[in-house]
């Protein structure tokens, strides 16, 4: 069919301009549609690759663009944000409206879901009025067939006055016809109608001013849709009665959370050990190599035992849990269950005068708080978006999980081994996380009635059909767009942290390392929190990455000049007990690990999203204040 395709950044927006043609023969195609209609799947199938994303000019909303070559013509495809209407109510819908009306695309491809066509046609009618050179792409025809829904594409085309193409983008069916139709519409051949609604519909709208686009969409679908199964959505409705019910919704969510954490805990142990072994073996090799070169010994020590060792710690501890958690989270997203979580949590956040979408951004925070902060872009209200950003660090990210799991296993999991030990640890971890969720809601409410006063805004939440997840797509998105992105940011800040740690551990005043001087200075205040100076200093020095808090504690207790490994948790517990740890110390450390300032990566992300230093400082202060108060309260009650 003469199709080659690829995604490239050379067609990306330049400065404040939209996608620009590189040649006179290039054609710009706007890809529009409601959320959850498979629009991005169509985009990926046409461009033959992953989305290249950026931000729209002046907006913190992701853009995606790619190029598809067909019959010696480059089609520059712009994947517009999912929208329900051109009557913009959010930044996403505003971008779609402006692009359709002002950007001068040669044609628009409107993607609809064949299983809920009538609702999707409301946006289609609005786009056709503003962009006559439009094509209706009725996607998910395979799912419609399974549900016994037949779509008369020819009749629909006659009624709309534009070409209509049926596709199943996942299996790439119908894409050849779509490309041929794009070519014809862009060439404006006489045989192709261009968005002239039939007289019957136009006259109806004129004669009855109260006729809405929803009414027109209903009229369009009359006779176009045929249902051979009257109970085609019976399974979905039955599943939703359970998953979104008052009695089963929350318990099932808790069990799912428990299962994900158990899989993350048990699955990350072996690869984490293997990765640590390999990276620390490479450390010896690199150090030996540097000693053979004319490099001063102190430089070799700083680079290898300072910078490299810290990076190795972060990567070996952070990568395996993320590589498990993010795919599991993306599976929930791809299967259609994640919007059900937002639906269940909506009432809770509404009572907190916040937005139900905050449940989704909070869940993203379990993988990485920085990713959760970026995810807050989906919240339309600036006030509620800011609340979600400021409270995202109240749920622990995967960088805090290793410390929480280690403390739970050492001090609270007793008399169990194997599966029972990991399950008990996962259960206690889930309870700790529930505490973080409750704190998120409480602080959200306090912000809503004080410095960020306001009533919760309503939002439209579509519950998409349950779908079989695309494993390949899930792996690509979770590994490249989330895992490696977050790991790259963490590594960037961990390197200078390693340099600082080495200096503090190896530079002395009167024979006493700076690390010990600082820990003794912090000891009185840390004692009020049920901690000691070493623990509090480890949290402060762990600002670049939470993963290095425990290694710093070990390094201080063992008076080592570098981050120190420990063979097993039994040896680590013995070291802690010998340095004065009790169950109270473990509880207070866990509380402060749950509630303390976000890592440097998250702080940078907060500043980039809010563009305000005061909000970044507030995001640091809020969880830290809660953590200090909780630790002091536990210390007083315990004593």
Coordinates of C-alpha atoms in Angstrom, one line a residue:
X1 CA 0.0 0.0 0.0
X2 CA 3.0 2.2 -0.1
X3 CA 3.0 3.2 3.5
X4 CA 6.0 3.9 5.7
X5 CA 5.7 5.6 9.0
X6 CA 7.7 6.9 11.9
X7 CA 7.5 9.4 14.7
X8 CA 10.0 12.3 14.8
X9 CA 10.7 15.4 16.7
X10 CA 11.5 17.4 13.5
X11 CA 7.8 18.2 13.0
X12 CA 7.3 19.3 16.6
X13 CA 6.1 22.7 17.6
X14 CA 8.8 25.3 17.5
X15 CA 8.6 27.8 20.3
X16 CA 5.0 29.1 20.4
X17 CA 4.1 27.8 17.0
X18 CA 2.1 24.7 16.1
X19 CA 3.4 21.9 13.8
X20 CA 4.8 23.3 10.6
X21 CA 5.0 21.8 7.2
X22 CA 8.5 21.1 5.9
X23 CA 7.4 20.7 2.2
X24 CA 4.6 22.2 0.2
X25 CA 3.1 18.8 -0.3
X26 CA 2.9 18.0 3.4
X27 CA -0.5 17.7 4.9
X28 CA -1.5 18.4 8.6
X29 CA -4.1 16.1 10.1
X30 CA -5.8 16.9 13.4
X31 CA -6.6 13.7 15.3
X32 CA -9.5 14.4 17.7
X33 CA -12.1 12.5 19.7
X34 CA -13.5 11.8 23.2
X35 CA -11.2 10.2 25.8
X36 CA -11.1 6.4 25.8
X37 CA -12.0 5.9 22.1
X38 CA -8.6 4.5 21.1
X39 CA -7.4 7.8 19.5
X40 CA -3.8 7.3 20.7
X41 CA -3.9 3.8 19.4
X42 CA -4.9 5.1 16.0
X43 CA -2.1 7.7 16.2
X44 CA 0.5 5.0 17.1
X45 CA -0.7 2.7 14.4
X46 CA -0.5 5.5 11.8
X47 CA 2.9 6.9 12.9
X48 CA 4.4 3.4 13.5
X49 CA 5.9 4.4 16.9
X50 CA 5.5 5.8 20.3
X51 CA 4.2 9.3 20.9
X52 CA 6.7 12.2 21.0
X53 CA 5.4 14.4 23.7
X54 CA 6.0 18.0 24.8
X55 CA 3.8 20.8 26.1
X56 CA 1.4 23.0 24.2
X57 CA 2.6 26.6 24.1
X58 CA 1.7 28.2 27.4
X59 CA 0.0 25.1 28.7
X60 CA 1.1 22.2 31.0
X61 CA -0.8 19.7 28.8
X62 CA 1.1 17.1 26.8
X63 CA 1.1 17.2 23.0
X64 CA 1.8 14.3 20.7
X65 CA 2.8 14.5 17.1
X66 CA 4.3 12.3 14.4
X67 CA 4.6 11.8 10.7
X68 CA 3.1 9.2 8.4
X69 CA 4.3 8.9 4.8
X70 CA 1.7 7.6 2.3
X71 CA 2.1 7.7 -1.5
X72 CA 5.1 10.1 -1.3
X73 CA 3.2 12.5 0.9
X74 CA 4.0 13.3 4.5
X75 CA 1.0 13.5 6.8
X76 CA 1.8 15.4 9.9
X77 CA -0.5 14.0 12.5
X78 CA -1.3 16.0 15.7
X79 CA -2.9 13.9 18.5
X80 CA -5.2 16.4 20.2
X81 CA -6.1 16.0 23.9
X82 CA -9.3 13.9 24.4
X83 CA -12.3 16.2 24.6
X84 CA -16.0 15.9 25.1
X85 CA -17.0 19.2 23.6
X86 CA -15.5 22.3 21.8
X87 CA -17.3 24.3 24.5
X88 CA -14.1 24.3 26.5
X89 CA -14.3 23.6 30.2
X90 CA -10.7 22.5 30.7
X91 CA -7.2 23.3 29.4
X92 CA -7.3 20.1 27.3
X93 CA -10.7 21.0 25.6
X94 CA -9.4 24.6 25.1
X95 CA -6.4 23.3 23.2
X96 CA -8.6 21.0 21.0
X97 CA -11.0 23.9 20.3
X98 CA -8.3 26.4 19.4
X99 CA -6.5 23.9 17.2
X100 CA -9.6 22.8 15.3
X101 CA -10.8 26.4 14.8
X102 CA -7.5 28.3 14.2
X103 CA -4.6 26.1 13.4
X104 CA -5.3 25.5 9.8
X105 CA -5.1 21.7 9.6
X106 CA -5.8 20.3 6.1
X107 CA -8.2 17.8 7.5
X108 CA -9.5 16.4 10.8
X109 CA -9.9 12.7 11.6
X110 CA -12.6 12.3 14.3
X111 CA -12.1 9.1 16.2
X112 CA -15.3 7.5 17.7
X113 CA -16.0 4.4 19.7
X114 CA -18.3 2.1 17.8
X115 CA -19.7 0.8 21.2
X116 CA -20.9 4.2 22.3
X117 CA -21.2 6.0 19.0
X118 CA -24.1 8.3 19.8
X119 CA -22.3 10.1 22.6
X120 CA -19.2 10.5 20.5
X121 CA -21.1 12.1 17.6
X122 CA -21.8 15.2 19.7
X123 CA -18.1 16.3 19.4
X124 CA -18.0 15.1 15.8
X125 CA -20.9 17.4 14.9
X126 CA -19.1 20.4 16.4
X127 CA -15.9 19.6 14.6
X128 CA -17.6 19.1 11.2
X129 CA -19.1 22.6 11.5
X130 CA -15.7 24.2 12.0
X131 CA -13.6 21.8 9.8
X132 CA -15.6 20.6 6.8
X133 CA -12.7 18.5 5.5
X134 CA -13.3 15.8 8.2
X135 CA -13.3 12.1 8.3
X136 CA -15.2 10.0 10.9
X137 CA -13.1 7.1 12.1
X138 CA -15.4 4.6 13.8
X139 CA -12.9 2.7 15.9
X140 CA -13.2 -0.5 18.0
X141 CA -15.4 -2.2 15.4
X142 CA -14.1 -5.5 16.7
X143 CA -15.4 -4.8 20.2
X144 CA -18.7 -3.7 18.7
X145 CA -19.0 -7.0 16.8
X146 CA -18.4 -9.0 20.0
X147 CA -21.2 -7.0 21.7
X148 CA -23.6 -7.6 18.8
X149 CA -23.5 -4.0 17.7
X150 CA -23.7 -3.4 13.9
X151 CA -22.9 0.0 12.4
X152 CA -24.1 1.0 9.0
X153 CA -21.1 3.1 8.0
X154 CA -22.5 4.0 4.5
X155 CA -25.8 5.4 5.9
X156 CA -23.9 7.3 8.6
X157 CA -21.7 8.8 5.9
X158 CA -24.7 9.9 3.9
X159 CA -26.3 11.5 6.9
X160 CA -23.2 13.3 8.1
X161 CA -22.0 14.4 4.7
X162 CA -18.4 13.2 5.3
X163 CA -16.5 10.0 4.7
X164 CA -16.8 7.4 7.4
X165 CA -14.3 4.6 7.9
X166 CA -14.5 1.7 10.3
X167 CA -11.3 0.6 12.0
X168 CA -9.9 -1.8 14.7
X169 CA -6.7 0.1 15.4
X170 CA -5.3 -2.5 17.8
X171 CA -5.1 -5.0 15.0
X172 CA -4.5 -2.3 12.4
X173 CA -7.7 -3.2 10.5
X174 CA -9.1 -0.4 8.3
X175 CA -6.0 1.8 8.5
X176 CA -5.3 1.3 4.8
X177 CA -8.8 2.6 3.9
X178 CA -8.4 5.5 6.4
X179 CA -5.1 6.5 4.7
X180 CA -6.7 6.4 1.2
X181 CA -9.6 8.5 2.5
X182 CA -7.2 11.0 4.1
X183 CA -5.5 11.4 0.8
X184 CA -8.8 12.0 -1.1
X185 CA -10.1 14.5 1.4
X186 CA -6.8 16.5 1.5
X187 CA -6.9 16.6 -2.3
X188 CA -10.5 17.7 -2.1
X189 CA -11.6 15.4 -4.9
X190 CA -15.1 16.0 -6.2
X191 CA -16.3 12.5 -5.3
X192 CA -15.7 13.2 -1.6
X193 CA -18.4 15.1 0.3
X194 CA -17.0 17.7 2.7
X195 CA -19.1 18.1 5.8
X196 CA -22.4 19.3 4.5
X197 CA -25.1 18.0 6.8
X198 CA -28.2 16.7 5.0
X199 CA -31.2 19.0 4.6
X200 CA -33.3 16.8 6.9
X201 CA -31.0 17.4 9.9
X202 CA -30.2 21.0 9.0
X203 CA -33.9 21.8 8.7
X204 CA -34.7 20.1 11.9
X205 CA -32.1 22.1 13.7
X206 CA -33.4 25.4 12.1
X207 CA -37.1 24.7 12.7
X208 CA -36.5 23.8 16.3
X209 CA -34.0 26.1 18.0
X210 CA -34.1 23.9 21.1
X211 CA -32.6 21.0 19.2
X212 CA -29.2 20.1 20.7
X213 CA -26.3 18.3 19.3
X214 CA -27.3 15.4 21.5
X215 CA -30.7 15.3 19.8
X216 CA -29.0 15.4 16.4
X217 CA -26.6 12.6 17.4
X218 CA -29.6 10.5 18.4
X219 CA -31.3 11.2 15.1
X220 CA -28.2 10.3 13.2
X221 CA -27.9 6.9 15.0
X222 CA -31.5 6.0 14.3
X223 CA -31.2 3.1 11.8
X224 CA -27.4 3.3 11.8
X225 CA -27.0 1.2 14.9
X226 CA -28.5 -2.3 15.1
X227 CA -28.3 -4.3 18.3
X228 CA -28.4 -8.1 17.9
X229 CA -27.8 -8.6 21.6
X230 CA -30.1 -6.7 24.0
X231 CA -27.8 -7.5 26.9
X232 CA -24.6 -6.6 25.2
X233 CA -23.3 -4.6 28.2
X234 CA -24.6 -7.0 30.8
X235 CA -21.2 -8.2 31.9
X236 CA -19.8 -4.7 32.3
X237 CA -22.8 -3.6 34.3
X238 CA -22.6 -6.6 36.6
X239 CA -18.9 -6.0 37.1
X240 CA -19.5 -2.3 37.9
X241 CA -22.2 -3.2 40.4
X242 CA -19.5 -5.0 42.4
X243 CA -16.4 -2.9 41.7
X244 CA -18.2 0.4 42.3
X245 CA -20.6 -0.7 45.0
X246 CA -20.7 0.9 48.5
X247 CA -20.1 -2.5 50.2
X248 CA -17.5 -4.1 47.9
X249 CA -15.8 -1.2 46.1
X250 CA -13.4 -0.1 48.9
X251 CA -12.6 -3.6 50.2
X252 CA -11.7 -4.8 46.7
X253 CA -9.6 -1.6 46.2
X254 CA -7.7 -2.4 49.4
X255 CA -7.2 -6.1 48.4
X256 CA -5.9 -4.9 45.0
X257 CA -3.6 -2.5 46.7
X258 CA -2.4 -5.3 49.0
X259 CA -1.8 -7.6 46.0
X260 CA 0.2 -5.0 44.1
X261 CA 2.4 -4.3 47.0
X262 CA 2.9 -8.0 47.8
X263 CA 4.0 -8.6 44.1
X264 CA 6.3 -5.6 44.3
X265 CA 7.9 -6.7 47.5
X266 CA 8.4 -10.4 46.6
X267 CA 9.2 -9.7 43.0
X268 CA 11.8 -7.0 43.6
X269 CA 14.0 -8.9 46.1
X270 CA 15.9 -11.2 43.7
X271 CA 16.5 -8.7 40.9
X272 CA 17.5 -6.0 43.4
X273 CA 20.2 -8.3 44.9
X274 CA 21.5 -9.4 41.4
X275 CA 21.6 -5.8 40.3
X276 CA 23.4 -4.7 43.4
X277 CA 25.9 -7.5 43.1
X278 CA 26.6 -6.6 39.5
X279 CA 26.9 -2.8 40.1
X280 CA 29.2 -3.2 43.1
X281 CA 31.3 -5.7 41.2
X282 CA 31.6 -3.1 38.5
X283 CA 32.6 -0.6 41.2
X284 CA 35.7 -2.6 42.1
X285 CA 36.6 -2.9 38.4
X286 CA 36.3 0.8 37.8
X287 CA 38.3 1.6 40.9
X288 CA 41.0 -0.8 39.8
X289 CA 41.0 0.8 36.4
X290 CA 41.4 4.3 37.8
X291 CA 44.3 3.3 40.0
X292 CA 46.2 2.2 36.8
X293 CA 45.8 5.7 35.4
X294 CA 47.7 8.8 36.5
X295 CA 44.7 9.8 38.6
X296 CA 45.1 11.1 42.2
X297 CA 43.9 8.7 44.8
X298 CA 41.5 11.2 46.3
X299 CA 39.8 11.7 42.9
X300 CA 39.4 8.0 42.4
X301 CA 37.8 7.7 45.9
X302 CA 35.4 10.6 45.3
X303 CA 34.3 9.4 41.8
X304 CA 34.0 5.7 42.6
X305 CA 33.3 5.3 46.4
X306 CA 31.4 8.6 46.5
X307 CA 29.5 9.3 43.3
X308 CA 29.3 5.9 41.7
X309 CA 28.5 4.0 44.9
X310 CA 25.5 6.3 45.6
X311 CA 24.3 5.9 42.1
X312 CA 24.6 2.1 42.4
X313 CA 22.6 2.2 45.6
X314 CA 19.8 4.3 44.0
X315 CA 19.6 2.2 40.9
X316 CA 19.7 -1.2 42.6
X317 CA 17.1 -0.3 45.2
X318 CA 14.9 1.9 43.0
X319 CA 14.8 0.2 39.6
X320 CA 13.3 -3.3 40.4
X321 CA 10.3 -2.1 42.4
X322 CA 9.5 0.5 39.8
X323 CA 9.9 -2.0 37.0
X324 CA 7.2 -4.1 38.8
X325 CA 4.9 -1.4 40.1
X326 CA 4.6 0.9 37.1
X327 CA 3.6 -2.0 34.7
X328 CA 1.0 -3.2 37.3
X329 CA -0.3 0.4 37.6
X330 CA -0.4 0.8 33.8
X331 CA -2.3 -2.6 33.5
X332 CA -5.0 -1.1 35.8
X333 CA -5.1 2.0 33.6
X334 CA -5.3 0.0 30.3
X335 CA -7.9 -2.4 31.6
X336 CA -10.3 0.4 32.5
X337 CA -10.3 -0.2 36.3
X338 CA -8.4 3.0 37.2
X339 CA -11.4 5.3 36.4
X340 CA -13.5 3.1 38.7
X341 CA -11.1 3.9 41.6
X342 CA -11.6 7.6 40.9
X343 CA -15.4 7.0 40.9
X344 CA -15.2 5.2 44.3
X345 CA -13.0 7.9 45.8
X346 CA -14.9 10.8 44.4
X347 CA -17.3 11.1 47.3
X348 CA -14.4 11.0 49.8
X349 CA -12.6 13.8 48.1
X350 CA -15.7 15.8 47.6
X351 CA -16.2 15.8 51.4
X352 CA -12.7 17.2 51.5
X353 CA -13.7 19.9 49.0
X354 CA -11.2 18.5 46.5
X355 CA -11.6 16.8 43.1
X356 CA -12.2 13.1 42.7
X357 CA -9.5 13.0 40.0
X358 CA -7.0 13.5 42.8
X359 CA -7.5 9.8 43.5
X360 CA -5.7 9.0 40.3
X361 CA -2.8 11.4 40.9
X362 CA -2.5 10.0 44.4
X363 CA -2.3 6.4 43.0
X364 CA 0.4 7.6 40.6
X365 CA 2.3 9.0 43.6
X366 CA 2.8 5.4 44.9
X367 CA 5.1 4.8 42.0
X368 CA 6.7 8.2 42.1
X369 CA 5.6 11.5 43.7
X370 CA 7.1 13.4 40.8
X371 CA 5.0 11.4 38.3
X372 CA 1.9 12.0 40.6
X373 CA 2.6 15.8 40.5
X374 CA 2.8 15.8 36.7
X375 CA -0.4 13.7 36.6
X376 CA -2.2 16.6 38.4
X377 CA -2.6 18.2 35.0
X378 CA -5.7 16.2 34.5
X379 CA -7.5 18.3 37.2
X380 CA -9.3 21.2 35.6
X381 CA -9.7 23.6 38.6
X382 CA -6.4 25.5 39.4
X383 CA -7.4 25.4 43.1
X384 CA -8.0 21.7 43.2
X385 CA -4.9 21.0 41.0
X386 CA -2.8 22.9 43.5
X387 CA -4.3 20.9 46.5
X388 CA -3.4 17.7 44.7
X389 CA 0.1 18.8 44.0
X390 CA 0.7 20.0 47.6
X391 CA -0.6 16.8 49.1
X392 CA 0.9 14.2 46.7
X393 CA 3.9 13.5 48.9
X394 CA 1.7 12.3 51.7
X395 CA 1.6 8.9 50.0
X396 CA 4.9 7.0 49.9
X397 CA 6.6 6.6 46.6
X398 CA 8.5 3.4 45.7
X399 CA 11.7 5.1 46.9
X400 CA 10.3 4.9 50.5
X401 CA 9.0 1.4 50.2
X402 CA 12.4 -0.4 50.7
X403 CA 12.9 1.4 54.1
X404 CA 9.4 0.8 55.2
X405 CA 9.5 -2.8 54.2
X406 CA 12.9 -3.3 55.9
X407 CA 11.7 -1.8 59.2
X408 CA 8.4 -3.8 59.1
X409 CA 10.3 -7.0 58.4
X410 CA 12.9 -6.4 61.1
X411 CA 10.7 -5.2 64.0
X412 CA 7.1 -6.3 63.2
X413 CA 7.2 -9.5 61.2
X414 CA 8.0 -12.3 63.7
X415 CA 7.4 -16.0 63.7
X416 CA 6.7 -16.1 59.9
X417 CA 8.7 -17.1 56.9
X418 CA 8.4 -17.4 53.1
X419 CA 4.9 -16.5 51.8
X420 CA 3.5 -15.6 55.2
X421 CA 6.3 -13.2 56.0
X422 CA 5.9 -11.4 52.7
X423 CA 2.1 -11.3 53.0
X424 CA 2.3 -10.0 56.6
X425 CA 4.8 -7.3 55.5
X426 CA 2.5 -6.4 52.5
X427 CA -0.5 -6.1 54.9
X428 CA 1.3 -3.9 57.3
X429 CA 2.7 -1.8 54.5
X430 CA -0.9 -1.4 53.1
X431 CA -2.1 -0.2 56.5
X432 CA 0.7 2.3 56.6
X433 CA -0.3 3.5 53.2
X434 CA -3.9 3.8 54.3
X435 CA -2.6 6.2 57.0
X436 CA -1.0 8.2 54.2
X437 CA -4.3 8.3 52.3
X438 CA -6.2 9.5 55.3
X439 CA -3.6 12.2 55.9
X440 CA -3.9 13.3 52.3
X441 CA -7.6 13.8 52.7
X442 CA -7.3 15.6 56.0
X443 CA -4.7 18.0 54.7
X444 CA -6.7 18.5 51.5
X445 CA -9.7 19.5 53.6
X446 CA -7.7 21.9 55.8
X447 CA -6.2 23.6 52.7
X448 CA -9.7 23.9 51.2
X449 CA -11.1 25.7 54.2
X450 CA -8.0 27.9 54.8
X451 CA -5.5 29.2 52.2
X452 CA -7.2 27.5 49.2
X453 CA -10.8 28.1 50.1
X454 CA -13.4 26.9 47.6
X455 CA -16.1 24.4 46.9
X456 CA -15.4 21.2 44.9
X457 CA -16.0 21.6 41.2
X458 CA -17.9 19.0 39.3
X459 CA -16.2 17.0 36.6
X460 CA -17.2 14.5 33.9
X461 CA -15.8 11.0 34.5
X462 CA -16.4 8.4 31.8
X463 CA -16.2 4.8 32.9
X464 CA -14.7 3.1 29.8
X465 CA -15.5 -0.5 28.9
X466 CA -13.2 -3.2 30.4
X467 CA -10.6 -4.1 27.8
X468 CA -7.9 -6.7 27.6
X469 CA -4.7 -4.8 28.3
X470 CA -2.1 -4.5 25.5
X471 CA 0.9 -6.1 27.2
X472 CA 3.4 -4.7 24.7
X473 CA 2.0 -1.2 25.0
X474 CA 1.9 -1.4 28.8
X475 CA 5.6 -2.4 28.9
X476 CA 6.7 0.4 26.6
X477 CA 4.7 3.1 28.4
X478 CA 5.7 1.9 31.9
X479 CA 9.3 1.3 31.2
X480 CA 10.2 4.2 28.9
X481 CA 7.7 6.9 29.9
X482 CA 7.7 6.3 33.6
X483 CA 10.4 4.0 35.0
X484 CA 13.4 5.2 33.0
X485 CA 12.1 8.8 33.2
X486 CA 11.9 8.8 37.0
X487 CA 15.1 6.8 37.3
X488 CA 17.0 9.3 35.2
X489 CA 15.9 12.2 37.3
X490 CA 16.8 10.4 40.5
X491 CA 20.2 9.5 39.2
X492 CA 20.8 13.1 38.2
X493 CA 20.4 14.3 41.8
X494 CA 22.0 11.2 43.4
X495 CA 25.4 11.9 41.8
X496 CA 26.1 15.2 43.5
X497 CA 24.6 13.7 46.7
X498 CA 27.3 11.0 46.6
X499 CA 29.9 13.7 46.3
X500 CA 28.5 15.6 49.3
X501 CA 28.3 12.4 51.4
X502 CA 31.9 11.4 50.7
X503 CA 33.1 14.9 51.7
X504 CA 31.1 14.9 55.0
X505 CA 32.2 11.4 55.8
X506 CA 35.9 11.9 55.0
X507 CA 36.6 15.5 56.0
X508 CA 37.3 15.9 59.8
X509 CA 37.6 18.7 62.3
X510 CA 39.9 17.8 65.2
X511 CA 39.7 14.2 64.1
X512 CA 35.9 14.1 64.1
X513 CA 34.2 13.6 60.7
X514 CA 31.7 16.3 59.7
X515 CA 29.0 13.6 59.5
X516 CA 29.3 12.9 63.3
X517 CA 29.5 16.6 64.2
X518 CA 26.2 17.2 62.3
X519 CA 24.5 14.2 63.8
X520 CA 25.4 15.2 67.4
X521 CA 24.1 18.7 66.6
X522 CA 20.8 17.3 65.6
X523 CA 20.5 14.8 68.4
X524 CA 18.6 16.9 71.0
X525 CA 15.8 17.8 68.5
X526 CA 15.8 14.3 67.1
X527 CA 15.3 12.9 70.6
X528 CA 12.0 14.8 70.9
X529 CA 10.8 12.9 67.8
X530 CA 11.8 9.5 69.2
X531 CA 14.8 9.4 66.8
X532 CA 18.5 10.1 67.1
X533 CA 20.7 12.6 65.3
X534 CA 22.0 10.0 62.9
X535 CA 18.5 9.1 61.7
X536 CA 17.4 12.7 61.3
X537 CA 20.7 13.6 59.4
X538 CA 20.1 10.6 57.1
X539 CA 16.7 12.0 56.1
X540 CA 18.2 15.4 55.4
X541 CA 21.1 14.0 53.4
X542 CA 18.6 11.7 51.7
X543 CA 16.8 14.7 50.1
X544 CA 18.1 13.8 46.6
X545 CA 16.7 10.2 46.9
X546 CA 14.9 8.4 49.7
X547 CA 16.6 5.2 48.8
X548 CA 19.9 6.2 50.4
X549 CA 18.5 7.0 53.9
X550 CA 19.2 3.6 55.4
X551 CA 22.7 3.3 53.8
X552 CA 23.6 6.7 55.3
X553 CA 22.4 5.5 58.7
X554 CA 24.5 2.3 58.4
X555 CA 27.5 4.4 57.2
X556 CA 27.3 6.7 60.3
X557 CA 26.8 3.8 62.8
X558 CA 29.8 1.9 61.3
X559 CA 31.9 5.1 61.0
X560 CA 32.6 4.2 57.4
X561 CA 33.8 6.7 54.8
X562 CA 31.4 5.4 52.1
X563 CA 27.9 3.9 51.8
X564 CA 28.1 0.5 53.4
X565 CA 26.3 -2.7 52.4
X566 CA 24.8 -5.1 54.8
X567 CA 24.5 -8.9 54.3
X568 CA 20.9 -9.4 55.5
X569 CA 18.2 -7.8 57.6
X570 CA 19.2 -9.8 60.7
X571 CA 22.6 -8.2 60.7
X572 CA 21.1 -4.8 60.0
X573 CA 18.7 -5.1 63.0
X574 CA 21.5 -6.1 65.3
X575 CA 23.5 -3.0 64.2
X576 CA 20.4 -0.8 64.9
X577 CA 19.7 -2.4 68.3
X578 CA 23.3 -2.0 69.3
X579 CA 23.0 1.7 68.5
X580 CA 19.9 2.2 70.8
X581 CA 17.0 1.3 68.5
X582 CA 13.8 0.1 70.0
X583 CA 10.3 -0.6 68.6
X584 CA 9.5 3.0 69.4
X585 CA 12.4 4.1 67.3
X586 CA 11.2 1.9 64.4
X587 CA 7.7 3.3 64.6
X588 CA 8.9 6.9 64.7
X589 CA 11.3 6.3 61.8
X590 CA 8.5 4.7 59.8
X591 CA 6.2 7.7 60.5
X592 CA 8.8 10.2 59.4
X593 CA 9.6 8.1 56.3
X594 CA 5.8 8.3 55.5
X595 CA 5.5 12.0 56.3
X596 CA 8.5 14.1 55.4
X597 CA 9.6 16.5 52.7
X598 CA 9.4 15.2 49.1
X599 CA 12.7 14.3 47.3
X600 CA 14.6 16.8 45.2
X601 CA 13.2 15.4 42.0
X602 CA 9.6 15.9 43.2
X603 CA 10.4 19.4 44.5
X604 CA 11.9 20.4 41.1
X605 CA 8.7 19.0 39.4
X606 CA 6.5 20.9 41.8
X607 CA 8.3 24.2 40.9
X608 CA 8.0 23.5 37.2
X609 CA 4.3 22.8 37.5
X610 CA 3.4 25.7 39.7
X611 CA 6.0 28.2 38.6
X612 CA 5.9 29.5 42.2
X613 CA 8.7 29.1 44.8
X614 CA 6.2 29.6 47.7
X615 CA 4.1 26.6 46.7
X616 CA 7.2 24.4 46.4
X617 CA 8.2 25.5 50.0
X618 CA 4.7 24.8 51.2
X619 CA 4.8 21.3 49.6
X620 CA 8.0 20.7 51.6
X621 CA 6.7 22.2 54.9
X622 CA 3.3 20.4 55.0
X623 CA 4.3 16.8 55.2
X624 CA 7.4 17.6 57.3
X625 CA 5.3 19.4 59.9
X626 CA 2.9 16.5 60.0
X627 CA 5.7 14.0 60.4
X628 CA 7.4 16.0 63.2
X629 CA 4.1 16.3 65.1
X630 CA 3.2 12.6 64.7
X631 CA 6.7 11.5 65.9
X632 CA 6.6 13.8 68.9
X633 CA 3.1 12.6 69.8
X634 CA 4.1 9.0 69.6
X635 CA 7.3 9.7 71.6
X636 CA 5.3 11.5 74.4
X637 CA 2.6 8.8 74.6
X638 CA 5.2 5.9 74.5
X639 CA 7.2 7.5 77.3

